[in-house]
Tab-separated table of C-alpha atoms in Angstrom:
chain	number	residue	atom	x	y	z
U	1	MET	CA	145.854	82.827	132.089
U	2	THR	CA	142.206	83.406	131.300
U	3	ALA	CA	139.562	80.936	132.311
U	4	ALA	CA	138.164	78.432	129.859
U	5	VAL	CA	134.871	79.391	128.307
U	6	ALA	CA	133.092	76.497	129.998
U	7	ASP	CA	134.166	77.844	133.429
U	8	TRP	CA	132.239	81.072	133.040
U	9	ARG	CA	129.017	81.487	134.987
U	10	PRO	CA	126.135	83.947	134.661
U	11	LEU	CA	126.875	87.314	136.242
U	12	SER	CA	124.909	88.767	139.117
U	13	ALA	CA	123.268	92.155	138.618
U	14	GLY	CA	126.080	93.900	140.486
U	15	GLU	CA	128.817	92.046	138.612
U	16	ARG	CA	127.081	92.845	135.338
U	17	SER	CA	127.046	96.567	136.146
U	18	VAL	CA	130.765	96.533	136.897
U	19	ALA	CA	131.582	94.471	133.798
U	20	ILE	CA	129.600	96.763	131.485
U	21	GLU	CA	131.150	99.901	132.994
U	22	VAL	CA	134.662	98.560	132.424
U	23	LEU	CA	133.804	97.138	129.007
U	24	LEU	CA	132.547	100.476	127.729
U	25	GLY	CA	134.875	102.827	129.603
U	26	GLY	CA	137.916	100.853	130.644
U	27	PRO	CA	140.582	100.731	131.749
U	28	LEU	CA	139.176	102.312	134.909
U	29	SER	CA	140.564	102.639	138.409
U	30	ARG	CA	138.601	101.050	141.214
U	31	THR	CA	137.969	104.514	142.633
U	32	GLU	CA	136.401	105.643	139.358
U	33	ILE	CA	134.273	102.495	139.039
U	34	ALA	CA	133.014	102.910	142.606
U	35	ARG	CA	132.210	106.571	141.949
U	36	ARG	CA	130.300	105.849	138.730
U	37	LEU	CA	128.268	103.038	140.274
U	38	ASN	CA	127.917	104.578	143.746
U	39	LEU	CA	129.552	101.596	145.429
U	40	SER	CA	131.615	101.334	148.579
U	41	ALA	CA	135.177	100.063	148.293
U	42	GLY	CA	134.171	96.837	150.032
U	43	SER	CA	131.238	96.200	147.713
U	44	LEU	CA	133.403	96.841	144.665
U	45	THR	CA	136.046	94.406	145.913
U	46	ARG	CA	133.369	91.752	146.437
U	47	LEU	CA	132.014	92.261	142.913
U	48	THR	CA	135.323	92.468	141.065
U	49	LYS	CA	137.018	89.477	142.684
U	50	PRO	CA	135.008	86.796	140.804
U	51	LEU	CA	135.276	88.780	137.567
U	52	ILE	CA	139.063	88.771	137.828
U	53	GLU	CA	139.174	85.101	138.841
U	54	SER	CA	136.996	84.135	135.873
U	55	GLY	CA	139.289	85.956	133.443
U	56	LEU	CA	136.728	88.558	132.383
U	57	LEU	CA	138.615	91.450	134.004
U	58	VAL	CA	142.326	91.966	134.500
U	59	GLU	CA	144.441	94.398	136.484
U	60	VAL	CA	146.353	96.639	134.089
U	61	PRO	CA	149.954	97.042	135.281
U	62	GLU	CA	150.051	100.850	134.957
U	63	ALA	CA	149.749	103.014	138.052
U	64	GLY	CA	146.448	104.716	138.865
U	65	SER	CA	145.581	108.376	138.679
U	66	SER	CA	147.992	110.987	140.002
U	67	ALA	CA	145.507	111.940	142.708
U	68	GLU	CA	145.483	108.409	144.072
U	69	VAL	CA	149.287	108.172	143.986
U	70	ARG	CA	149.648	111.456	145.877
U	71	GLN	CA	147.365	110.131	148.591
U	72	GLY	CA	149.569	107.081	148.978
U	73	ARG	CA	147.044	104.640	147.484
U	74	PRO	CA	148.418	103.437	144.169
U	75	SER	CA	145.801	101.599	142.156
U	76	GLN	CA	145.940	99.247	139.218
U	77	PRO	CA	143.115	100.017	136.807
U	78	LEU	CA	140.816	97.246	135.691
U	79	ASP	CA	140.146	96.402	132.086
U	80	VAL	CA	138.267	93.764	130.130
U	81	VAL	CA	140.252	90.864	128.674
U	82	ALA	CA	138.988	91.497	125.155
U	83	ASP	CA	140.222	88.219	123.681
U	84	SER	CA	139.018	86.066	126.565
U	85	ARG	CA	136.041	85.113	124.438
U	86	ALA	CA	135.179	85.234	120.760
U	87	PHE	CA	131.729	85.770	119.286
U	88	ILE	CA	130.191	85.038	115.918
U	89	GLY	CA	127.765	87.448	114.302
U	90	TYR	CA	125.724	86.641	111.187
U	91	LYS	CA	123.697	88.955	108.994
U	92	ILE	CA	121.258	87.088	106.752
U	93	THR	CA	120.092	88.762	103.544
U	94	ALA	CA	117.903	87.320	100.807
U	95	ASP	CA	120.899	85.880	98.953
U	96	MET	CA	123.913	85.936	101.301
U	97	VAL	CA	125.036	85.171	104.824
U	98	TYR	CA	127.712	87.541	106.105
U	99	GLY	CA	129.688	86.337	109.104
U	100	VAL	CA	132.231	87.867	111.459
U	101	VAL	CA	134.133	86.879	114.566
U	102	THR	CA	134.638	89.602	117.169
U	103	THR	CA	136.372	90.074	120.476
U	104	LEU	CA	134.561	91.023	123.649
U	105	ARG	CA	135.016	94.674	122.613
U	106	SER	CA	133.455	93.988	119.206
U	107	GLU	CA	136.661	94.280	117.154
U	108	ILE	CA	136.225	92.186	114.000
U	109	VAL	CA	139.024	89.626	113.790
U	110	ALA	CA	137.690	87.400	110.995
U	111	ARG	CA	135.107	87.398	108.200
U	112	LEU	CA	133.382	84.543	106.405
U	113	ASP	CA	130.592	84.895	103.809
U	114	ARG	CA	128.535	82.313	101.964
U	115	PRO	CA	125.852	82.571	99.256
U	116	LEU	CA	122.337	81.722	100.394
U	117	THR	CA	120.802	79.475	97.757
U	118	THR	CA	117.692	78.455	99.703
U	119	HIS	CA	115.329	79.981	102.237
U	120	ASP	CA	114.343	76.636	103.750
U	121	PRO	CA	114.880	77.231	107.493
U	122	ALA	CA	116.533	73.877	108.156
U	123	GLU	CA	118.938	74.311	105.267
U	124	VAL	CA	119.759	77.867	106.335
U	125	ALA	CA	120.496	76.518	109.829
U	126	ASP	CA	122.711	73.847	108.247
U	127	LEU	CA	124.647	76.544	106.408
U	128	LEU	CA	125.097	78.578	109.591
U	129	ALA	CA	126.322	75.456	111.392
U	130	GLU	CA	128.805	74.723	108.605
U	131	MET	CA	130.118	78.296	108.769
U	132	THR	CA	130.336	78.085	112.557
U	133	ASP	CA	132.367	74.864	112.393
U	134	ARG	CA	134.744	76.528	109.951
U	135	LEU	CA	135.225	79.526	112.242
U	136	LYS	CA	135.504	77.329	115.338
U	137	SER	CA	138.642	75.712	113.910
U	138	ASP	CA	140.413	79.090	114.090
U	139	PHE	CA	138.660	80.391	117.205
U	140	PRO	CA	138.152	77.507	119.650
U	141	ARG	CA	137.095	79.879	122.448
U	142	LEU	CA	133.801	80.796	120.809
U	143	ALA	CA	131.245	81.814	123.422
U	144	GLY	CA	128.119	82.233	121.353
U	145	VAL	CA	126.398	83.223	118.139
U	146	GLY	CA	124.304	86.261	117.277
U	147	ILE	CA	122.103	86.371	114.165
U	148	GLY	CA	120.547	89.460	112.585
U	149	VAL	CA	117.479	89.042	110.360
U	150	GLY	CA	115.327	91.582	108.566
U	151	GLY	CA	111.907	91.144	110.137
U	152	LEU	CA	110.086	90.746	113.426
U	153	VAL	CA	111.940	88.670	116.024
U	154	GLN	CA	110.361	87.572	119.299
U	155	ARG	CA	112.147	86.661	122.535
U	156	ARG	CA	115.459	86.970	120.676
U	157	ALA	CA	114.837	83.440	119.463
U	158	VAL	CA	111.952	83.146	116.976
U	159	VAL	CA	111.669	84.874	113.604
U	160	ALA	CA	107.972	85.705	113.755
U	161	GLU	CA	107.943	87.258	110.290
U	162	SER	CA	110.585	87.978	107.659
U	163	PRO	CA	109.308	89.106	104.260
U	164	PHE	CA	112.818	88.937	102.765
U	165	LEU	CA	113.085	85.222	103.595
U	166	GLY	CA	109.411	84.290	103.436
U	167	TRP	CA	109.543	83.069	107.037
U	168	ARG	CA	106.890	82.990	109.710
U	169	ASP	CA	107.290	81.611	113.243
U	170	ILE	CA	110.714	80.023	112.647
U	171	PRO	CA	112.586	79.010	115.858
U	172	LEU	CA	115.920	79.981	114.355
U	173	ALA	CA	117.864	80.147	117.627
U	174	ALA	CA	116.881	76.594	118.526
U	175	LEU	CA	117.638	75.284	115.030
U	176	VAL	CA	121.150	76.738	115.047
U	177	GLN	CA	121.855	75.843	118.667
U	178	GLU	CA	120.956	72.201	117.996
U	179	ARG	CA	123.532	72.084	115.213
U	180	THR	CA	126.354	74.064	116.838
U	181	ALA	CA	126.042	73.284	120.572
U	182	LEU	CA	126.603	77.003	121.155
U	183	PRO	CA	124.176	79.478	122.735
U	184	VAL	CA	122.398	81.533	120.069
U	185	VAL	CA	120.557	84.848	120.137
U	186	VAL	CA	118.513	86.193	117.206
U	187	GLU	CA	117.406	89.789	116.723
U	188	ASN	CA	116.040	92.180	114.136
U	189	ASP	CA	119.045	93.334	112.112
U	190	VAL	CA	118.440	97.074	112.577
U	191	ALA	CA	118.058	96.585	116.332
U	192	ALA	CA	121.343	94.662	116.395
U	193	LEU	CA	123.122	97.376	114.403
U	194	THR	CA	121.757	99.972	116.816
U	195	GLU	CA	123.033	98.068	119.860
U	196	ALA	CA	126.523	97.956	118.367
U	197	GLU	CA	126.484	101.664	117.550
U	198	ASN	CA	125.048	102.532	120.959
U	199	TRP	CA	127.753	100.636	122.856
U	200	PHE	CA	130.774	100.947	120.610
U	201	GLY	CA	130.032	103.363	117.758
U	202	SER	CA	128.285	106.583	116.757
U	203	GLY	CA	125.798	106.583	119.631
U	204	ARG	CA	128.273	105.891	122.414
U	205	GLY	CA	127.702	108.245	125.334
U	206	LEU	CA	124.616	109.876	123.794
U	207	GLU	CA	121.250	110.090	125.537
U	208	ARG	CA	119.167	110.410	122.341
U	209	PHE	CA	120.310	108.646	119.211
U	210	VAL	CA	118.553	107.404	116.066
U	211	VAL	CA	119.551	104.842	113.458
U	212	LEU	CA	117.785	105.160	110.102
U	213	THR	CA	118.602	102.625	107.389
U	214	ILE	CA	117.660	102.657	103.716
U	215	GLY	CA	118.236	99.774	101.386
U	216	ALA	CA	116.087	96.771	100.537
U	217	GLY	CA	113.782	98.092	103.231
U	218	LEU	CA	113.528	101.035	105.584
U	219	GLY	CA	114.636	100.612	109.183
U	220	TYR	CA	114.393	102.799	112.255
U	221	SER	CA	115.628	102.381	115.802
U	222	LEU	CA	115.629	104.792	118.720
U	223	VAL	CA	117.915	105.147	121.732
U	224	LEU	CA	116.618	107.178	124.690
U	225	GLY	CA	118.463	107.603	127.963
U	226	GLY	CA	121.329	105.658	126.474
U	227	ARG	CA	119.173	102.549	125.932
U	228	ARG	CA	117.545	101.247	122.783
U	229	VAL	CA	113.764	101.432	122.891
U	230	PRO	CA	112.396	97.969	121.984
U	231	CYS	CA	109.187	97.827	119.988
U	232	GLU	CA	106.744	94.975	119.522
U	233	GLU	CA	106.250	95.993	115.895
U	234	GLU	CA	109.931	96.421	115.114
U	235	ASP	CA	110.464	96.245	111.356
U	236	ARG	CA	106.815	95.420	110.679
U	237	GLY	CA	106.103	98.327	108.433
U	238	PHE	CA	108.019	101.390	109.538
U	239	GLY	CA	107.609	103.869	106.716
U	240	ARG	CA	104.972	101.933	104.769
U	241	HIS	CA	102.263	104.242	106.089
U	242	TRP	CA	104.425	107.277	106.805
U	243	ILE	CA	103.108	109.411	103.955
U	244	ILE	CA	105.666	111.844	102.576
U	245	ASP	CA	103.651	112.937	99.523
U	246	PRO	CA	99.983	111.871	99.164
U	247	TYR	CA	100.326	112.352	95.389
U	248	GLY	CA	103.604	110.446	95.223
U	249	PRO	CA	104.368	107.114	93.550
U	250	LEU	CA	102.287	103.994	94.010
U	251	THR	CA	104.550	100.954	94.230
U	252	PRO	CA	104.056	97.272	95.059
U	253	ASP	CA	105.401	97.827	98.589
U	254	GLY	CA	104.023	100.654	100.705
U	255	ALA	CA	101.150	103.106	100.483
U	256	ARG	CA	101.111	105.785	97.774
U	257	GLY	CA	103.794	108.361	98.465
U	258	SER	CA	105.009	106.597	101.607
U	259	ALA	CA	108.607	106.702	102.786
U	260	VAL	CA	109.042	103.076	101.712
U	261	SER	CA	107.600	103.712	98.252
U	262	MET	CA	109.903	106.661	97.676
U	263	LEU	CA	113.153	105.610	99.367
U	264	THR	CA	113.826	101.875	99.233
U	265	ILE	CA	116.004	100.425	96.501
U	266	PRO	CA	113.398	97.991	95.068
U	267	ASN	CA	110.802	100.750	94.775
U	268	ILE	CA	113.180	103.249	93.195
U	269	ARG	CA	114.149	100.572	90.680
U	270	TYR	CA	110.441	99.795	90.112
U	271	GLN	CA	109.684	103.436	89.294
U	272	VAL	CA	112.539	103.712	86.797
U	273	ARG	CA	111.648	100.389	85.206
U	274	ALA	CA	108.013	101.481	84.838
U	275	GLY	CA	109.118	104.669	83.130
U	276	THR	CA	111.836	103.289	80.860
U	277	GLY	CA	110.885	99.667	80.259
U	278	ARG	CA	114.393	98.642	81.353
U	279	ASP	CA	115.656	97.093	84.545
U	280	TRP	CA	118.451	99.269	85.969
U	281	THR	CA	120.546	98.614	89.058
U	282	TYR	CA	120.396	101.142	91.867
U	283	GLU	CA	123.976	102.236	91.168
U	284	GLU	CA	123.152	102.756	87.493
U	285	ILE	CA	120.126	104.862	88.416
U	286	LEU	CA	122.236	107.084	90.652
U	287	ARG	CA	124.828	107.507	87.895
U	288	LEU	CA	122.133	108.378	85.337
U	289	ALA	CA	120.640	110.920	87.727
U	290	ALA	CA	124.039	112.484	88.382
U	291	ALA	CA	124.606	112.703	84.608
U	292	GLY	CA	121.345	114.613	84.129
U	293	ASP	CA	119.102	111.881	82.699
U	294	PRO	CA	115.578	113.349	83.178
U	295	LEU	CA	113.541	110.370	84.423
U	296	PRO	CA	116.073	108.845	86.855
U	297	GLY	CA	116.959	112.403	87.857
U	298	ARG	CA	113.362	113.192	88.789
U	299	ILE	CA	112.915	109.979	90.777
U	300	VAL	CA	116.200	110.443	92.641
U	301	ASP	CA	115.290	114.076	93.325
U	302	GLU	CA	111.951	112.971	94.792
U	303	ALA	CA	113.728	110.358	96.890
U	304	ALA	CA	116.133	113.001	98.175
U	305	ARG	CA	113.244	115.257	99.128
U	306	ALA	CA	111.503	112.334	100.857
U	307	LEU	CA	114.644	111.554	102.843
U	308	GLY	CA	115.014	115.183	103.856
U	309	ILE	CA	111.408	115.342	105.077
U	310	LEU	CA	111.798	112.072	106.987
U	311	LEU	CA	115.003	113.233	108.692
U	312	ALA	CA	113.400	116.576	109.582
U	313	GLN	CA	110.292	114.959	111.036
U	314	ILE	CA	112.342	112.535	113.119
U	315	SER	CA	114.438	115.443	114.365
U	316	ASN	CA	111.382	117.562	115.174
U	317	PHE	CA	109.705	114.829	117.222
U	318	VAL	CA	112.636	112.980	118.822
U	319	MET	CA	115.216	115.788	119.063
U	320	PRO	CA	118.122	113.340	118.722
U	321	GLN	CA	121.683	114.376	119.396
U	322	ARG	CA	122.714	112.424	116.323
U	323	ILE	CA	121.160	110.409	113.502
U	324	LEU	CA	123.143	107.640	111.859
U	325	LEU	CA	121.995	107.094	108.270
U	326	ALA	CA	123.178	103.678	107.139
U	327	GLY	CA	122.443	100.895	104.691
U	328	GLU	CA	123.213	100.015	101.113
U	329	GLY	CA	120.914	102.787	99.874
U	330	VAL	CA	122.852	105.741	101.289
U	331	GLY	CA	124.590	106.222	97.950
U	332	LEU	CA	121.640	108.553	97.437
U	333	MET	CA	123.563	111.084	99.538
U	334	ASP	CA	126.497	110.978	97.128
U	335	VAL	CA	124.399	112.455	94.327
U	336	ALA	CA	121.701	114.376	96.198
U	337	GLU	CA	123.065	115.458	99.588
U	338	GLU	CA	122.465	119.148	98.864
U	339	LYS	CA	118.782	118.487	98.112
U	340	VAL	CA	118.414	116.306	101.222
U	341	MET	CA	119.927	118.866	103.589
U	342	ARG	CA	118.086	121.807	102.016
U	343	THR	CA	114.814	119.919	102.547
U	344	VAL	CA	115.763	119.202	106.156
U	345	ARG	CA	116.264	122.920	106.785
U	346	GLU	CA	112.970	123.803	105.069
U	347	HIS	CA	111.058	121.497	107.424
U	348	ARG	CA	112.667	122.591	110.685
U	349	HIS	CA	112.416	125.765	112.742
U	350	PRO	CA	114.963	128.360	111.611
U	351	LEU	CA	116.476	128.418	115.117
U	352	ALA	CA	116.611	124.646	115.524
U	353	ALA	CA	120.032	123.203	116.266
U	354	PRO	CA	121.801	121.886	113.160
U	355	LEU	CA	121.149	118.229	112.481
U	356	ASP	CA	124.104	116.034	113.446
U	357	LEU	CA	123.844	113.497	110.635
U	358	GLU	CA	126.422	110.767	110.142
U	359	THR	CA	126.117	108.941	106.833
U	360	ARG	CA	127.665	105.531	106.428
U	361	LYS	CA	127.345	103.108	103.556
U	362	SER	CA	127.398	100.069	105.772
U	363	ASP	CA	129.224	96.949	104.804
U	364	PHE	CA	127.014	94.033	105.781
U	365	HIS	CA	129.855	92.941	108.056
U	366	ASP	CA	128.931	95.963	110.211
U	367	TRP	CA	125.455	94.473	110.549
U	368	ALA	CA	126.947	91.074	111.396
U	369	ARG	CA	129.077	92.796	114.038
U	370	GLY	CA	125.852	94.149	115.496
U	371	ALA	CA	124.566	90.606	115.903
U	372	ALA	CA	127.809	89.658	117.670
U	373	VAL	CA	127.316	92.578	120.073
U	374	LEU	CA	123.862	91.191	120.879
U	375	ALA	CA	125.529	87.905	121.743
U	376	ILE	CA	127.985	89.743	124.016
U	377	GLN	CA	125.186	91.607	125.764
U	378	VAL	CA	122.848	88.663	126.254
U	379	LEU	CA	125.037	85.576	126.501
U	380	VAL	CA	127.964	86.940	128.511
U	381	LEU	CA	126.668	89.955	130.365
U	382	GLY	CA	123.143	88.638	130.812
U	383	ALA	CA	121.499	91.865	129.678
U	384	THR	CA	117.841	91.247	128.860
U	385	GLU	CA	117.571	94.734	127.372
U	386	ALA	CA	120.695	96.625	126.409
């Protein structure tokens, strides 16, 4: 039987290394864990014993590798007890809160969404507490809460600035923790999505990995050496001054011809509205462009070229093994992928390796899952930087 949540204690640095290795690669034999972490058998036994006693790790009943059996040392691999704890992840948008519950291996086991009718911080915290209480009734072994917010987050606790919510210096972690009595971690939403993809998704096992998101805003996150690179200015203007075309559109958000002006959903809608006098949805604009409507077609074509240039420039400077293109704006690829990829090739060396681009129209539950992964990393494994 696994230990109660309240019985768990913070992990030492050595225990954390073992737990992360098994979490990401398990089940693993003790021999393999010791080899990967350069540990002696005695040191590994000392580190794994409390992890097994606490219910975090378990011995899998299968026999070990054939090599170990031949040498007369059968071994039971170790694995994480994925359902030993549950985690809540929330993604806050301007008008919705998307919530998920995940296991320790980030599998989503429940979803709960609520409309966001106010941006008052206390009332948003009340809503998150209400949602948490609802989820707690089905998952009493909740270990913590992760929250993803578009904007600058400091110390994984304070929303220093969020233009989507009109917030500045909001101690969101403390507000939610007061109401839920659960530990809470807050992070920039793109950073949280990147952590989830780095540990459990498209970036797993890669040394150089980029997440680029297009939607209400433009997000960018970089993984080097298998670790996300934190930035003090995360989500405080990426793309607003990255000029794609100095003669490009001037919009309310971003410099003339910037990546933000040309690629984000609000600015694409602004350009079409300015040219037609009508307010079209992003999906309608894409359909009009695909049908050959001249004005939406031109704006979508320019956006496709801008995306191609941006992807090429990122590839030229960072040399990533893969780029994940995500967000609610990636429907652009459905109607203009050929233009995007042709532009990428035009702006890279002819002998450059082909761009490994994965495109995913992310459900906001994927972003909420990212926040839950942050909670796993920080609250259970004690990772200050994943």
